[in-house]
mmCIF file of C-alpha atoms in Angstrom:
data_model
loop_
_atom_site.group_PDB
_atom_site.id
_atom_site.type_symbol
_atom_site.label_atom_id
_atom_site.label_comp_id
_atom_site.label_asym_id
_atom_site.label_seq_id
_atom_site.Cartn_x
_atom_site.Cartn_y
_atom_site.Cartn_z
ATOM 1 C CA UNK A 1 0.000 0.000 0.000
ATOM 2 C CA UNK A 2 2.846 2.368 -0.823
ATOM 3 C CA UNK A 3 0.370 4.567 -2.718
ATOM 4 C CA UNK A 4 -1.646 5.219 0.447
ATOM 5 C CA UNK A 5 1.504 5.819 2.503
ATOM 6 C CA UNK A 6 2.490 8.604 0.103
ATOM 7 C CA UNK A 7 -0.746 10.439 0.877
ATOM 8 C CA UNK A 8 0.159 10.971 4.533
ATOM 9 C CA UNK A 9 2.409 13.869 5.509
ATOM 10 C CA UNK A 10 5.368 13.295 7.808
ATOM 11 C CA UNK A 11 4.188 16.153 10.038
ATOM 12 C CA UNK A 12 1.255 18.535 10.485
ATOM 13 C CA UNK A 13 1.224 22.210 11.406
ATOM 14 C CA UNK A 14 -1.413 24.841 11.884
ATOM 15 C CA UNK A 15 0.571 27.401 9.889
ATOM 16 C CA UNK A 16 3.950 27.879 8.201
ATOM 17 C CA UNK A 17 4.195 31.039 10.267
ATOM 18 C CA UNK A 18 4.213 29.137 13.566
ATOM 19 C CA UNK A 19 6.999 26.672 12.743
ATOM 20 C CA UNK A 20 10.283 26.727 14.674
ATOM 21 C CA UNK A 21 12.498 27.763 11.759
ATOM 22 C CA UNK A 22 15.646 27.948 13.866
ATOM 23 C CA UNK A 23 15.255 24.260 14.762
ATOM 24 C CA UNK A 24 14.347 23.244 11.212
ATOM 25 C CA UNK A 25 17.434 25.028 9.873
ATOM 26 C CA UNK A 26 19.656 22.602 11.792
ATOM 27 C CA UNK A 27 18.430 19.659 9.691
ATOM 28 C CA UNK A 28 17.304 21.231 6.400
ATOM 29 C CA UNK A 29 19.340 23.275 3.922
ATOM 30 C CA UNK A 30 16.296 24.123 1.818
ATOM 31 C CA UNK A 31 12.531 24.399 1.972
ATOM 32 C CA UNK A 32 10.102 24.154 -0.914
ATOM 33 C CA UNK A 33 6.735 25.851 -0.516
ATOM 34 C CA UNK A 34 3.432 25.635 -2.282
ATOM 35 C CA UNK A 35 1.918 29.132 -2.640
ATOM 36 C CA UNK A 36 -1.898 29.245 -2.587
ATOM 37 C CA UNK A 37 -3.445 28.501 0.802
ATOM 38 C CA UNK A 38 -0.021 27.564 2.166
ATOM 39 C CA UNK A 39 1.486 31.059 2.377
ATOM 40 C CA UNK A 40 -1.471 33.304 1.451
ATOM 41 C CA UNK A 41 -5.141 32.873 0.512
ATOM 42 C CA UNK A 42 -5.780 31.473 -2.963
ATOM 43 C CA UNK A 43 -4.786 34.041 -5.605
ATOM 44 C CA UNK A 44 -3.509 36.642 -3.121
ATOM 45 C CA UNK A 45 -0.277 38.553 -3.591
ATOM 46 C CA UNK A 46 2.664 38.067 -1.236
ATOM 47 C CA UNK A 47 1.948 40.026 1.929
ATOM 48 C CA UNK A 48 4.298 41.439 4.559
ATOM 49 C CA UNK A 49 3.988 38.318 6.682
ATOM 50 C CA UNK A 50 5.233 36.170 3.784
ATOM 51 C CA UNK A 51 8.060 38.614 3.057
ATOM 52 C CA UNK A 52 9.183 38.530 6.712
ATOM 53 C CA UNK A 53 9.008 34.725 6.774
ATOM 54 C CA UNK A 54 11.295 34.374 3.752
ATOM 55 C CA UNK A 55 13.694 36.987 5.169
ATOM 56 C CA UNK A 56 13.852 35.008 8.424
ATOM 57 C CA UNK A 57 14.491 31.714 6.630
ATOM 58 C CA UNK A 58 17.148 33.247 4.380
ATOM 59 C CA UNK A 59 18.936 34.790 7.400
ATOM 60 C CA UNK A 60 19.246 31.243 8.765
ATOM 61 C CA UNK A 61 21.129 30.247 5.614
ATOM 62 C CA UNK A 62 18.289 28.090 4.291
ATOM 63 C CA UNK A 63 17.474 28.164 0.570
ATOM 64 C CA UNK A 64 13.845 28.548 -0.539
ATOM 65 C CA UNK A 65 11.882 27.717 -3.661
ATOM 66 C CA UNK A 66 8.238 27.958 -4.682
ATOM 67 C CA UNK A 67 6.809 24.975 -6.558
ATOM 68 C CA UNK A 68 3.370 25.635 -7.974
ATOM 69 C CA UNK A 69 0.986 24.238 -10.551
ATOM 70 C CA UNK A 70 0.012 27.827 -11.392
ATOM 71 C CA UNK A 71 1.315 29.666 -14.436
ATOM 72 C CA UNK A 72 4.274 32.012 -14.330
ATOM 73 C CA UNK A 73 2.002 35.076 -14.280
ATOM 74 C CA UNK A 74 0.832 33.991 -10.800
ATOM 75 C CA UNK A 75 4.094 32.646 -9.371
ATOM 76 C CA UNK A 76 6.733 35.130 -10.609
ATOM 77 C CA UNK A 77 5.343 38.279 -8.890
ATOM 78 C CA UNK A 78 4.986 36.340 -5.639
ATOM 79 C CA UNK A 79 8.521 34.933 -5.901
ATOM 80 C CA UNK A 80 9.935 38.365 -6.744
ATOM 81 C CA UNK A 81 8.362 39.917 -3.657
ATOM 82 C CA UNK A 82 9.661 37.211 -1.268
ATOM 83 C CA UNK A 83 13.004 37.070 -3.121
ATOM 84 C CA UNK A 84 13.082 33.411 -4.038
ATOM 85 C CA UNK A 85 13.238 31.225 -7.105
ATOM 86 C CA UNK A 86 10.285 29.266 -8.417
ATOM 87 C CA UNK A 87 9.039 26.406 -10.541
ATOM 88 C CA UNK A 88 5.727 27.093 -12.264
ATOM 89 C CA UNK A 89 3.400 24.621 -14.002
ATOM 90 C CA UNK A 90 5.153 22.007 -11.870
ATOM 91 C CA UNK A 91 2.691 19.233 -12.663
ATOM 92 C CA UNK A 92 2.270 18.200 -9.018
ATOM 93 C CA UNK A 93 1.942 15.402 -7.934
ATOM 94 C CA UNK A 94 4.599 14.449 -10.487
ATOM 95 C CA UNK A 95 8.123 14.418 -9.041
ATOM 96 C CA UNK A 96 9.560 16.621 -11.804
ATOM 97 C CA UNK A 97 8.899 19.998 -10.155
ATOM 98 C CA UNK A 98 10.338 18.940 -6.806
ATOM 99 C CA UNK A 99 13.401 17.388 -8.427
ATOM 100 C CA UNK A 100 13.950 20.497 -10.542
ATOM 101 C CA UNK A 101 13.761 22.668 -7.413
ATOM 102 C CA UNK A 102 16.313 20.528 -5.560
ATOM 103 C CA UNK A 103 18.645 20.453 -8.550
ATOM 104 C CA UNK A 104 18.515 24.248 -8.844
ATOM 105 C CA UNK A 105 19.122 24.703 -5.094
ATOM 106 C CA UNK A 106 21.905 22.114 -4.995
ATOM 107 C CA UNK A 107 20.152 20.028 -2.352
ATOM 108 C CA UNK A 108 18.939 16.461 -1.945
ATOM 109 C CA UNK A 109 15.730 14.908 -0.677
ATOM 110 C CA UNK A 110 17.484 14.246 2.644
ATOM 111 C CA UNK A 111 18.181 17.912 3.368
ATOM 112 C CA UNK A 112 15.100 19.466 1.749
ATOM 113 C CA UNK A 113 11.744 20.105 3.394
ATOM 114 C CA UNK A 114 8.400 20.603 1.644
ATOM 115 C CA UNK A 115 5.361 22.435 3.029
ATOM 116 C CA UNK A 116 1.954 22.513 1.367
ATOM 117 C CA UNK A 117 -1.761 22.477 2.109
ATOM 118 C CA UNK A 118 -3.105 19.803 -0.268
ATOM 119 C CA UNK A 119 -2.759 16.046 0.055
ATOM 120 C CA UNK A 120 -3.351 14.915 -3.543
ATOM 121 C CA UNK A 121 -0.945 17.355 -5.160
ATOM 122 C CA UNK A 122 1.528 18.790 -2.644
ATOM 123 C CA UNK A 123 2.081 15.976 -0.169
ATOM 124 C CA UNK A 124 1.708 13.080 -2.593
ATOM 125 C CA UNK A 125 4.238 14.575 -4.997
ATOM 126 C CA UNK A 126 6.822 15.546 -2.370
ATOM 127 C CA UNK A 127 6.565 12.139 -0.697
ATOM 128 C CA UNK A 128 7.090 10.450 -4.072
ATOM 129 C CA UNK A 129 10.239 12.575 -4.470
ATOM 130 C CA UNK A 130 11.447 11.380 -1.050
ATOM 131 C CA UNK A 131 11.216 14.806 0.617
ATOM 132 C CA UNK A 132 10.158 15.271 4.254
ATOM 133 C CA UNK A 133 6.641 16.745 4.162
ATOM 134 C CA UNK A 134 4.682 19.055 6.431
ATOM 135 C CA UNK A 135 0.977 19.529 5.786
ATOM 136 C CA UNK A 136 -0.335 22.914 6.838
ATOM 137 C CA UNK A 137 -3.897 23.923 7.433
ATOM 138 C CA UNK A 138 -5.168 26.074 4.554
ATOM 139 C CA UNK A 139 -4.649 29.796 5.150
ATOM 140 C CA UNK A 140 -8.209 30.416 3.935
ATOM 141 C CA UNK A 141 -10.213 27.184 4.120
ATOM 142 C CA UNK A 142 -13.269 28.382 2.253
ATOM 143 C CA UNK A 143 -13.017 28.773 -1.500
ATOM 144 C CA UNK A 144 -15.304 29.273 -4.457
ATOM 145 C CA UNK A 145 -13.294 26.897 -6.639
ATOM 146 C CA UNK A 146 -15.353 23.717 -6.745
ATOM 147 C CA UNK A 147 -12.412 21.437 -7.580
ATOM 148 C CA UNK A 148 -10.652 22.482 -4.359
ATOM 149 C CA UNK A 149 -13.822 22.009 -2.302
ATOM 150 C CA UNK A 150 -14.173 18.485 -3.723
ATOM 151 C CA UNK A 151 -10.482 17.661 -3.139
ATOM 152 C CA UNK A 152 -10.732 18.839 0.487
ATOM 153 C CA UNK A 153 -13.646 16.461 1.056
ATOM 154 C CA UNK A 154 -11.656 13.495 -0.292
ATOM 155 C CA UNK A 155 -8.599 14.549 1.749
ATOM 156 C CA UNK A 156 -10.359 14.277 5.115
ATOM 157 C CA UNK A 157 -9.256 10.699 5.902
ATOM 158 C CA UNK A 158 -5.610 11.599 5.243
ATOM 159 C CA UNK A 159 -5.692 14.729 7.394
ATOM 160 C CA UNK A 160 -5.919 12.549 10.486
ATOM 161 C CA UNK A 161 -2.822 11.180 12.121
ATOM 162 C CA UNK A 162 -2.230 7.483 11.471
#
């Protein structure tokens, strides 16, 4: 049942903003983030809280990268504001986007962390790439996009600890 195992995150958190980044920086050289509902509400621009988070992580000597299924017109302005690189149209849950991010950062699955809010794209893909995963609660849980509402319903069994 390796497929089902890949749907469970290694860890859970309420928010990326409440993580102990100083402790994480001891083990991880890089962190890959999803954007929408991980860092900001779906479709929102990078806000000051996101900018401060990336500044904090960078001061710790940790590399960052955004990996998103969105197009470049969504991801580039966000990445520019938080001063990080990005992979757009990543094709999550395929491994390609995660592997590209690690290659560009010069890291491996062992020293890279991934944080995202969706099981069937973010967590499944990062687990398949061998990266340690943290599932965060969505920044803005309600959405008008029906496909996300449906995915959230199917994710419920995997949002519980094993």
